[in-house]
């Protein structure tokens, strides 16, 4: 499983389980892997496929911004199943995280659906609300613009794939 696979599960979870009508990838000043919003709150998901990448994320400027209550209402890391124990412990004990609203970050991973087969996103650690501000109209407008751009890119990629198939 790679980061693209994980993003698929994250996007699906935000849309259908968290009911975010606004949903895009690589969004905002910090290029959030996945960003979802309703009229009352925002949720960011960062996808990490290695422990090194997970740890490196904490050196990013955005975490300093989140400490002062700017950014999404909720923040999650989406990691591979073999990373869950390490990441959970890190979130609980990392000294710099304690100042981010007492380590409000959540943790997601991929689990097994059971007898029905397939995978499903599961919450390993629930994120806590970092602030109470609703998303601004300007933020939602920017998300709509990004969503439109992603739709155009998706159709361009689809058309290109169809053209390749027709030339085989």
Short mmCIF file of N, CA and C in Angstrom, two decimals:
data_model
loop_
_atom_site.label_atom_id
_atom_site.label_comp_id
_atom_site.label_asym_id
_atom_site.label_seq_id
_atom_site.Cartn_x
_atom_site.Cartn_y
_atom_site.Cartn_z
N UNK A 1 0.85 -1.18 0.00
CA UNK A 1 0.00 0.00 0.00
C UNK A 1 0.90 1.24 0.00
N UNK A 2 0.57 2.22 -0.84
CA UNK A 2 1.37 3.44 -0.93
C UNK A 2 0.53 4.66 -0.53
N UNK A 3 1.12 5.85 -0.65
CA UNK A 3 0.43 7.06 -0.20
C UNK A 3 -0.83 7.34 -1.02
N UNK A 4 -0.83 7.00 -2.30
CA UNK A 4 -2.02 7.20 -3.12
C UNK A 4 -3.17 6.32 -2.61
N UNK A 5 -2.86 5.08 -2.27
CA UNK A 5 -3.88 4.18 -1.71
C UNK A 5 -4.43 4.74 -0.40
N UNK A 6 -3.53 5.21 0.46
CA UNK A 6 -3.97 5.76 1.74
C UNK A 6 -4.83 7.01 1.53
N UNK A 7 -4.46 7.85 0.57
CA UNK A 7 -5.26 9.05 0.30
C UNK A 7 -6.67 8.68 -0.12
N UNK A 8 -6.80 7.62 -0.92
CA UNK A 8 -8.13 7.18 -1.33
C UNK A 8 -8.99 6.90 -0.10
N UNK A 9 -8.46 6.16 0.86
CA UNK A 9 -9.22 5.83 2.07
C UNK A 9 -9.53 7.08 2.89
N UNK A 10 -8.57 8.01 2.95
CA UNK A 10 -8.79 9.25 3.69
C UNK A 10 -9.88 10.11 3.08
N UNK A 11 -9.86 10.24 1.76
CA UNK A 11 -10.87 11.03 1.06
C UNK A 11 -12.25 10.40 1.25
N UNK A 12 -12.31 9.10 1.10
CA UNK A 12 -13.59 8.39 1.28
C UNK A 12 -14.13 8.59 2.70
N UNK A 13 -13.27 8.48 3.69
CA UNK A 13 -13.67 8.63 5.10
C UNK A 13 -14.21 10.04 5.36
N UNK A 14 -13.51 11.05 4.86
CA UNK A 14 -13.99 12.42 5.09
C UNK A 14 -15.33 12.67 4.40
N UNK A 15 -15.47 12.15 3.19
CA UNK A 15 -16.71 12.40 2.45
C UNK A 15 -17.90 11.65 3.03
N UNK A 16 -17.73 10.36 3.27
CA UNK A 16 -18.89 9.54 3.63
C UNK A 16 -19.07 9.29 5.12
N UNK A 17 -18.00 9.33 5.88
CA UNK A 17 -18.14 9.10 7.32
C UNK A 17 -18.18 10.41 8.11
N UNK A 18 -17.41 11.39 7.68
CA UNK A 18 -17.41 12.69 8.35
C UNK A 18 -18.32 13.69 7.64
N UNK A 19 -18.88 13.29 6.51
CA UNK A 19 -19.86 14.07 5.75
C UNK A 19 -19.36 15.47 5.38
N UNK A 20 -18.14 15.52 4.87
CA UNK A 20 -17.55 16.78 4.41
C UNK A 20 -17.93 17.02 2.95
N UNK A 21 -18.77 18.02 2.65
CA UNK A 21 -19.09 18.29 1.25
C UNK A 21 -17.95 19.00 0.52
N UNK A 22 -17.09 19.67 1.25
CA UNK A 22 -15.91 20.32 0.67
C UNK A 22 -14.72 19.40 0.92
N UNK A 23 -14.05 19.01 -0.15
CA UNK A 23 -13.00 18.00 -0.01
C UNK A 23 -11.99 18.16 -1.13
N UNK A 24 -10.71 18.31 -0.76
CA UNK A 24 -9.69 18.41 -1.78
C UNK A 24 -8.34 17.92 -1.25
N UNK A 25 -7.40 17.77 -2.15
CA UNK A 25 -6.07 17.31 -1.78
C UNK A 25 -5.05 18.39 -2.11
N UNK A 26 -3.89 18.30 -1.47
CA UNK A 26 -2.80 19.25 -1.69
C UNK A 26 -3.32 20.68 -1.61
N UNK A 27 -3.98 20.99 -0.50
CA UNK A 27 -4.69 22.26 -0.37
C UNK A 27 -4.09 23.14 0.72
N UNK A 28 -4.16 24.43 0.47
CA UNK A 28 -3.82 25.42 1.48
C UNK A 28 -2.34 25.78 1.53
N UNK A 29 -2.00 26.67 2.45
CA UNK A 29 -0.62 27.16 2.52
C UNK A 29 0.39 26.06 2.88
N UNK A 30 -0.10 24.99 3.51
CA UNK A 30 0.80 23.90 3.91
C UNK A 30 0.63 22.66 3.04
N UNK A 31 -0.11 22.80 1.95
CA UNK A 31 -0.35 21.69 1.01
C UNK A 31 -0.79 20.42 1.74
N UNK A 32 -1.87 20.55 2.48
CA UNK A 32 -2.42 19.40 3.22
C UNK A 32 -2.69 18.26 2.26
N UNK A 33 -2.30 17.05 2.64
CA UNK A 33 -2.55 15.89 1.78
C UNK A 33 -4.03 15.77 1.47
N UNK A 34 -4.87 15.88 2.51
CA UNK A 34 -6.32 15.83 2.35
C UNK A 34 -6.92 16.87 3.28
N UNK A 35 -7.87 17.63 2.78
CA UNK A 35 -8.50 18.67 3.59
C UNK A 35 -9.99 18.63 3.35
N UNK A 36 -10.77 18.50 4.41
CA UNK A 36 -12.21 18.45 4.29
C UNK A 36 -12.86 19.52 5.16
N UNK A 37 -14.06 19.93 4.77
CA UNK A 37 -14.76 20.96 5.54
C UNK A 37 -16.27 20.79 5.44
N UNK A 38 -16.92 21.21 6.51
CA UNK A 38 -18.35 21.42 6.52
C UNK A 38 -18.51 22.92 6.81
N UNK A 39 -19.72 23.39 6.98
CA UNK A 39 -19.88 24.81 7.31
C UNK A 39 -19.47 25.11 8.75
N UNK A 40 -19.31 24.07 9.57
CA UNK A 40 -18.97 24.30 10.98
C UNK A 40 -17.54 23.95 11.37
N UNK A 41 -16.85 23.11 10.59
CA UNK A 41 -15.49 22.72 11.00
C UNK A 41 -14.66 22.22 9.81
N UNK A 42 -13.35 22.11 10.06
CA UNK A 42 -12.41 21.61 9.05
C UNK A 42 -11.61 20.45 9.63
N UNK A 43 -11.18 19.55 8.74
CA UNK A 43 -10.38 18.39 9.13
C UNK A 43 -9.24 18.25 8.13
N UNK A 44 -8.03 18.14 8.65
CA UNK A 44 -6.86 17.90 7.80
C UNK A 44 -6.34 16.49 8.09
N UNK A 45 -5.91 15.82 7.02
CA UNK A 45 -5.27 14.50 7.14
C UNK A 45 -3.93 14.57 6.43
N UNK A 46 -2.89 14.19 7.15
CA UNK A 46 -1.56 14.04 6.56
C UNK A 46 -1.28 12.55 6.43
N UNK A 47 -0.88 12.12 5.25
CA UNK A 47 -0.60 10.72 4.96
C UNK A 47 0.90 10.47 5.13
N UNK A 48 1.23 9.45 5.90
CA UNK A 48 2.64 9.11 6.14
C UNK A 48 2.84 7.60 5.94
N UNK A 49 3.85 7.26 5.13
CA UNK A 49 4.14 5.85 4.83
C UNK A 49 5.41 5.33 5.50
N UNK A 50 6.16 6.22 6.14
CA UNK A 50 7.36 5.79 6.86
C UNK A 50 7.44 6.54 8.19
N UNK A 51 8.12 5.92 9.14
CA UNK A 51 8.34 6.56 10.44
C UNK A 51 9.15 7.85 10.25
N UNK A 52 10.14 7.80 9.36
CA UNK A 52 10.98 8.97 9.14
C UNK A 52 10.15 10.16 8.62
N UNK A 53 9.25 9.89 7.70
CA UNK A 53 8.39 10.94 7.16
C UNK A 53 7.45 11.47 8.24
N UNK A 54 6.92 10.58 9.06
CA UNK A 54 6.05 10.96 10.16
C UNK A 54 6.78 11.91 11.12
N UNK A 55 7.97 11.53 11.54
CA UNK A 55 8.74 12.36 12.48
C UNK A 55 9.15 13.69 11.84
N UNK A 56 9.50 13.67 10.57
CA UNK A 56 9.93 14.88 9.89
C UNK A 56 8.80 15.91 9.79
N UNK A 57 7.57 15.44 9.77
CA UNK A 57 6.44 16.35 9.64
C UNK A 57 6.39 17.35 10.79
N UNK A 58 6.86 16.96 11.96
CA UNK A 58 6.79 17.83 13.13
C UNK A 58 7.77 18.99 13.06
N UNK A 59 8.66 18.98 12.09
CA UNK A 59 9.58 20.10 11.89
C UNK A 59 8.96 21.17 10.98
N UNK A 60 7.78 20.90 10.45
CA UNK A 60 7.12 21.85 9.56
C UNK A 60 6.53 23.01 10.35
N UNK A 61 6.51 24.16 9.69
CA UNK A 61 6.00 25.39 10.29
C UNK A 61 4.53 25.28 10.71
N UNK A 62 3.77 24.46 10.01
CA UNK A 62 2.34 24.41 10.30
C UNK A 62 2.03 24.02 11.73
N UNK A 63 2.86 23.18 12.32
CA UNK A 63 2.58 22.75 13.69
C UNK A 63 2.73 23.91 14.68
N UNK A 64 3.62 24.83 14.39
CA UNK A 64 3.74 26.04 15.22
C UNK A 64 2.48 26.90 15.07
N UNK A 65 1.96 26.96 13.84
CA UNK A 65 0.73 27.71 13.58
C UNK A 65 -0.44 27.07 14.31
N UNK A 66 -0.49 25.75 14.32
CA UNK A 66 -1.59 25.04 14.97
C UNK A 66 -1.56 25.22 16.48
N UNK A 67 -0.38 25.45 17.05
CA UNK A 67 -0.26 25.66 18.50
C UNK A 67 -1.04 26.88 18.96
N UNK A 68 -1.16 27.87 18.08
CA UNK A 68 -1.86 29.10 18.48
C UNK A 68 -3.31 29.12 17.99
N UNK A 69 -3.82 27.98 17.60
CA UNK A 69 -5.23 27.87 17.25
C UNK A 69 -5.58 28.29 15.85
N UNK A 70 -4.60 28.33 14.96
CA UNK A 70 -4.87 28.62 13.55
C UNK A 70 -4.67 27.35 12.76
N UNK A 71 -5.56 27.09 11.84
CA UNK A 71 -5.48 25.86 11.05
C UNK A 71 -6.77 25.10 11.16
N UNK A 72 -6.73 23.80 10.91
CA UNK A 72 -7.97 23.02 10.93
C UNK A 72 -8.49 22.86 12.36
N UNK A 73 -9.77 22.55 12.46
CA UNK A 73 -10.33 22.24 13.78
C UNK A 73 -9.83 20.90 14.29
N UNK A 74 -9.65 19.96 13.36
CA UNK A 74 -9.17 18.62 13.70
C UNK A 74 -8.02 18.24 12.78
N UNK A 75 -7.07 17.50 13.31
CA UNK A 75 -5.90 17.08 12.53
C UNK A 75 -5.64 15.60 12.79
N UNK A 76 -5.44 14.85 11.70
CA UNK A 76 -5.15 13.42 11.79
C UNK A 76 -3.91 13.08 10.97
N UNK A 77 -3.20 12.07 11.43
CA UNK A 77 -2.20 11.39 10.62
C UNK A 77 -2.83 10.09 10.17
N UNK A 78 -2.66 9.75 8.91
CA UNK A 78 -3.09 8.47 8.36
C UNK A 78 -1.84 7.69 8.03
N UNK A 79 -1.63 6.57 8.74
CA UNK A 79 -0.39 5.81 8.62
C UNK A 79 -0.67 4.36 8.28
N UNK A 80 0.37 3.68 7.84
CA UNK A 80 0.27 2.24 7.56
C UNK A 80 0.08 1.47 8.87
N UNK A 81 -0.57 0.32 8.82
CA UNK A 81 -0.83 -0.44 10.05
C UNK A 81 0.43 -0.77 10.86
N UNK A 82 1.54 -1.03 10.19
CA UNK A 82 2.75 -1.39 10.93
C UNK A 82 3.39 -0.20 11.65
N UNK A 83 2.86 1.01 11.46
CA UNK A 83 3.38 2.22 12.09
C UNK A 83 2.54 2.67 13.29
N UNK A 84 1.38 2.07 13.48
CA UNK A 84 0.41 2.57 14.45
C UNK A 84 0.97 2.65 15.87
N UNK A 85 1.57 1.58 16.36
CA UNK A 85 2.05 1.58 17.74
C UNK A 85 3.08 2.67 17.97
N UNK A 86 4.04 2.79 17.07
CA UNK A 86 5.06 3.82 17.21
C UNK A 86 4.43 5.22 17.18
N UNK A 87 3.56 5.46 16.21
CA UNK A 87 2.96 6.79 16.05
C UNK A 87 2.06 7.15 17.23
N UNK A 88 1.31 6.20 17.73
CA UNK A 88 0.45 6.46 18.89
C UNK A 88 1.31 6.88 20.09
N UNK A 89 2.37 6.14 20.34
CA UNK A 89 3.27 6.48 21.45
C UNK A 89 3.91 7.85 21.24
N UNK A 90 4.31 8.13 20.03
CA UNK A 90 4.92 9.42 19.71
C UNK A 90 3.95 10.56 19.97
N UNK A 91 2.70 10.40 19.54
CA UNK A 91 1.70 11.45 19.76
C UNK A 91 1.42 11.67 21.24
N UNK A 92 1.49 10.62 22.02
CA UNK A 92 1.22 10.74 23.45
C UNK A 92 2.38 11.36 24.22
N UNK A 93 3.61 11.15 23.76
CA UNK A 93 4.77 11.51 24.57
C UNK A 93 5.69 12.57 23.98
N UNK A 94 5.47 13.01 22.77
CA UNK A 94 6.37 13.98 22.17
C UNK A 94 6.23 15.33 22.88
N UNK A 95 7.34 15.86 23.37
CA UNK A 95 7.29 17.07 24.20
C UNK A 95 6.71 18.28 23.48
N UNK A 96 7.00 18.48 22.21
CA UNK A 96 6.47 19.64 21.50
C UNK A 96 4.98 19.53 21.21
N UNK A 97 4.49 18.32 21.14
CA UNK A 97 3.07 18.13 20.87
C UNK A 97 2.21 18.48 22.06
N UNK A 98 2.77 18.38 23.23
CA UNK A 98 1.95 18.63 24.42
C UNK A 98 1.38 20.04 24.40
N UNK A 99 2.09 20.97 23.77
CA UNK A 99 1.61 22.34 23.72
C UNK A 99 0.54 22.53 22.64
N UNK A 100 0.37 21.57 21.75
CA UNK A 100 -0.68 21.68 20.73
C UNK A 100 -1.97 21.14 21.32
N UNK A 101 -2.57 21.98 22.14
CA UNK A 101 -3.84 21.63 22.79
C UNK A 101 -3.78 20.24 23.43
N UNK A 102 -2.72 20.00 24.19
CA UNK A 102 -2.53 18.72 24.87
C UNK A 102 -2.57 17.54 23.91
N UNK A 103 -1.83 17.68 22.83
CA UNK A 103 -1.73 16.64 21.82
C UNK A 103 -3.11 16.23 21.29
N UNK A 104 -3.70 17.13 20.57
CA UNK A 104 -5.04 16.91 20.02
C UNK A 104 -5.06 16.09 18.75
N UNK A 105 -3.90 15.77 18.20
CA UNK A 105 -3.84 15.08 16.92
C UNK A 105 -4.41 13.67 17.01
N UNK A 106 -5.11 13.29 15.95
CA UNK A 106 -5.68 11.96 15.85
C UNK A 106 -4.82 11.07 14.97
N UNK A 107 -5.14 9.78 14.99
CA UNK A 107 -4.38 8.78 14.25
C UNK A 107 -5.34 7.83 13.55
N UNK A 108 -5.12 7.65 12.25
CA UNK A 108 -5.94 6.76 11.42
C UNK A 108 -5.04 5.71 10.77
N UNK A 109 -5.61 4.56 10.48
CA UNK A 109 -4.89 3.54 9.72
C UNK A 109 -5.88 2.71 8.92
N UNK A 110 -5.37 1.73 8.23
CA UNK A 110 -6.21 0.85 7.42
C UNK A 110 -6.39 -0.47 8.17
N UNK A 111 -7.63 -0.89 8.28
CA UNK A 111 -7.94 -2.16 8.93
C UNK A 111 -8.66 -3.08 7.97
N UNK A 112 -8.91 -4.29 8.42
CA UNK A 112 -9.57 -5.29 7.61
C UNK A 112 -11.06 -5.27 7.89
N UNK A 113 -11.86 -5.37 6.84
CA UNK A 113 -13.32 -5.39 6.98
C UNK A 113 -13.85 -6.67 7.63
N UNK A 114 -13.04 -7.67 7.70
CA UNK A 114 -13.49 -8.94 8.27
C UNK A 114 -13.94 -9.90 7.20
N UNK A 115 -15.03 -10.60 7.44
CA UNK A 115 -15.50 -11.64 6.52
C UNK A 115 -15.85 -11.09 5.14
N UNK A 116 -16.30 -9.85 5.08
CA UNK A 116 -16.67 -9.26 3.80
C UNK A 116 -15.47 -8.97 2.92
N UNK A 117 -14.28 -8.99 3.50
CA UNK A 117 -13.07 -8.72 2.74
C UNK A 117 -12.84 -7.25 2.50
N UNK A 118 -11.69 -6.94 2.01
CA UNK A 118 -11.34 -5.55 1.71
C UNK A 118 -10.83 -4.81 2.93
N UNK A 119 -10.48 -3.57 2.71
CA UNK A 119 -9.94 -2.73 3.77
C UNK A 119 -10.90 -1.60 4.10
N UNK A 120 -10.69 -1.05 5.28
CA UNK A 120 -11.50 0.06 5.74
C UNK A 120 -10.62 0.96 6.60
N UNK A 121 -10.89 2.25 6.57
CA UNK A 121 -10.14 3.16 7.42
C UNK A 121 -10.67 3.05 8.85
N UNK A 122 -9.76 2.98 9.80
CA UNK A 122 -10.18 2.92 11.19
C UNK A 122 -9.47 3.97 12.03
N UNK A 123 -10.19 4.48 13.01
CA UNK A 123 -9.67 5.50 13.90
C UNK A 123 -8.92 4.82 15.04
N UNK A 124 -7.63 5.09 15.13
CA UNK A 124 -6.81 4.54 16.22
C UNK A 124 -6.75 5.50 17.41
N UNK A 125 -6.86 6.77 17.10
CA UNK A 125 -6.85 7.80 18.15
C UNK A 125 -7.70 8.95 17.65
N UNK A 126 -8.76 9.26 18.36
CA UNK A 126 -9.67 10.33 17.96
C UNK A 126 -8.99 11.69 18.12
N UNK A 127 -9.10 12.53 17.11
CA UNK A 127 -8.58 13.90 17.23
C UNK A 127 -9.50 14.71 18.12
N UNK A 128 -8.91 15.64 18.84
CA UNK A 128 -9.70 16.57 19.65
C UNK A 128 -9.72 17.92 18.96
N UNK A 129 -10.78 18.66 19.18
CA UNK A 129 -10.93 19.97 18.55
C UNK A 129 -9.83 20.92 19.04
N UNK A 130 -9.14 21.55 18.09
CA UNK A 130 -8.05 22.46 18.43
C UNK A 130 -8.53 23.90 18.58
N UNK A 131 -9.65 24.25 17.96
CA UNK A 131 -10.27 25.56 18.14
C UNK A 131 -11.72 25.47 17.69
N UNK A 132 -12.50 26.49 17.99
CA UNK A 132 -13.94 26.45 17.72
C UNK A 132 -14.38 27.24 16.50
N UNK A 133 -13.46 27.89 15.81
CA UNK A 133 -13.83 28.74 14.68
C UNK A 133 -14.33 27.92 13.49
N UNK A 134 -15.41 28.37 12.90
CA UNK A 134 -15.93 27.75 11.68
C UNK A 134 -15.09 28.23 10.50
N UNK A 135 -15.05 27.45 9.41
CA UNK A 135 -14.29 27.90 8.24
C UNK A 135 -14.92 29.17 7.65
N UNK A 136 -14.07 30.05 7.17
CA UNK A 136 -14.55 31.30 6.57
C UNK A 136 -15.14 31.01 5.18
N UNK A 137 -15.96 31.94 4.71
CA UNK A 137 -16.51 31.82 3.36
C UNK A 137 -15.39 31.82 2.33
N UNK A 138 -14.33 32.57 2.61
CA UNK A 138 -13.19 32.63 1.69
C UNK A 138 -12.49 31.27 1.60
N UNK A 139 -12.32 30.61 2.74
CA UNK A 139 -11.70 29.28 2.73
C UNK A 139 -12.55 28.30 1.92
N UNK A 140 -13.86 28.32 2.13
CA UNK A 140 -14.74 27.41 1.40
C UNK A 140 -14.73 27.73 -0.10
N UNK A 141 -14.63 29.02 -0.44
CA UNK A 141 -14.54 29.41 -1.85
C UNK A 141 -13.26 28.86 -2.48
N UNK A 142 -12.15 28.97 -1.75
CA UNK A 142 -10.87 28.45 -2.26
C UNK A 142 -10.92 26.93 -2.40
N UNK A 143 -11.61 26.27 -1.48
CA UNK A 143 -11.75 24.82 -1.59
C UNK A 143 -12.56 24.46 -2.84
N UNK A 144 -13.62 25.19 -3.12
CA UNK A 144 -14.41 24.92 -4.33
C UNK A 144 -13.58 25.08 -5.58
N UNK A 145 -12.74 26.12 -5.62
CA UNK A 145 -11.86 26.31 -6.77
C UNK A 145 -10.91 25.13 -6.92
N UNK A 146 -10.33 24.69 -5.82
CA UNK A 146 -9.41 23.55 -5.86
C UNK A 146 -10.15 22.28 -6.29
N UNK A 147 -11.37 22.08 -5.79
CA UNK A 147 -12.16 20.91 -6.17
C UNK A 147 -12.42 20.90 -7.67
N UNK A 148 -12.73 22.06 -8.24
CA UNK A 148 -12.94 22.16 -9.68
C UNK A 148 -11.69 21.82 -10.46
N UNK A 149 -10.54 22.31 -9.99
CA UNK A 149 -9.26 22.01 -10.65
C UNK A 149 -8.97 20.51 -10.61
N UNK A 150 -9.24 19.89 -9.46
CA UNK A 150 -9.00 18.44 -9.34
C UNK A 150 -9.90 17.65 -10.27
N UNK A 151 -11.13 18.12 -10.45
CA UNK A 151 -12.05 17.44 -11.35
C UNK A 151 -11.56 17.52 -12.80
N UNK A 152 -11.08 18.68 -13.19
CA UNK A 152 -10.55 18.85 -14.55
C UNK A 152 -9.35 17.93 -14.75
N UNK A 153 -8.44 17.89 -13.80
CA UNK A 153 -7.25 17.03 -13.90
C UNK A 153 -7.64 15.56 -13.99
N UNK A 154 -8.62 15.16 -13.20
CA UNK A 154 -9.09 13.76 -13.23
C UNK A 154 -9.60 13.40 -14.63
N UNK A 155 -10.42 14.28 -15.22
CA UNK A 155 -10.95 14.00 -16.55
C UNK A 155 -9.87 14.03 -17.62
N UNK A 156 -8.88 14.91 -17.46
CA UNK A 156 -7.77 14.94 -18.41
C UNK A 156 -6.99 13.63 -18.35
N UNK A 157 -6.75 13.13 -17.14
CA UNK A 157 -6.04 11.86 -16.98
C UNK A 157 -6.85 10.70 -17.54
N UNK A 158 -8.16 10.73 -17.33
CA UNK A 158 -9.04 9.69 -17.85
C UNK A 158 -9.00 9.69 -19.38
N UNK A 159 -9.12 10.87 -19.96
CA UNK A 159 -9.10 10.96 -21.42
C UNK A 159 -7.77 10.48 -21.99
N UNK A 160 -6.68 10.85 -21.35
CA UNK A 160 -5.35 10.42 -21.78
C UNK A 160 -5.23 8.89 -21.71
N UNK A 161 -5.75 8.28 -20.64
CA UNK A 161 -5.71 6.82 -20.51
C UNK A 161 -6.55 6.16 -21.59
N UNK A 162 -7.71 6.72 -21.90
CA UNK A 162 -8.56 6.17 -22.97
C UNK A 162 -7.87 6.28 -24.32
N UNK A 163 -7.21 7.41 -24.58
CA UNK A 163 -6.48 7.60 -25.83
C UNK A 163 -5.38 6.54 -25.97
N UNK A 164 -4.68 6.25 -24.90
CA UNK A 164 -3.62 5.24 -24.93
C UNK A 164 -4.19 3.87 -25.25
N UNK A 165 -5.34 3.55 -24.64
CA UNK A 165 -5.98 2.26 -24.89
C UNK A 165 -6.42 2.13 -26.34
N UNK A 166 -6.90 3.23 -26.90
CA UNK A 166 -7.37 3.22 -28.29
C UNK A 166 -6.22 3.06 -29.29
N UNK A 167 -5.00 3.36 -28.86
CA UNK A 167 -3.84 3.25 -29.75
C UNK A 167 -3.11 1.92 -29.60
N UNK A 168 -3.63 1.04 -28.79
CA UNK A 168 -2.97 -0.26 -28.60
C UNK A 168 -3.41 -1.24 -29.68
#
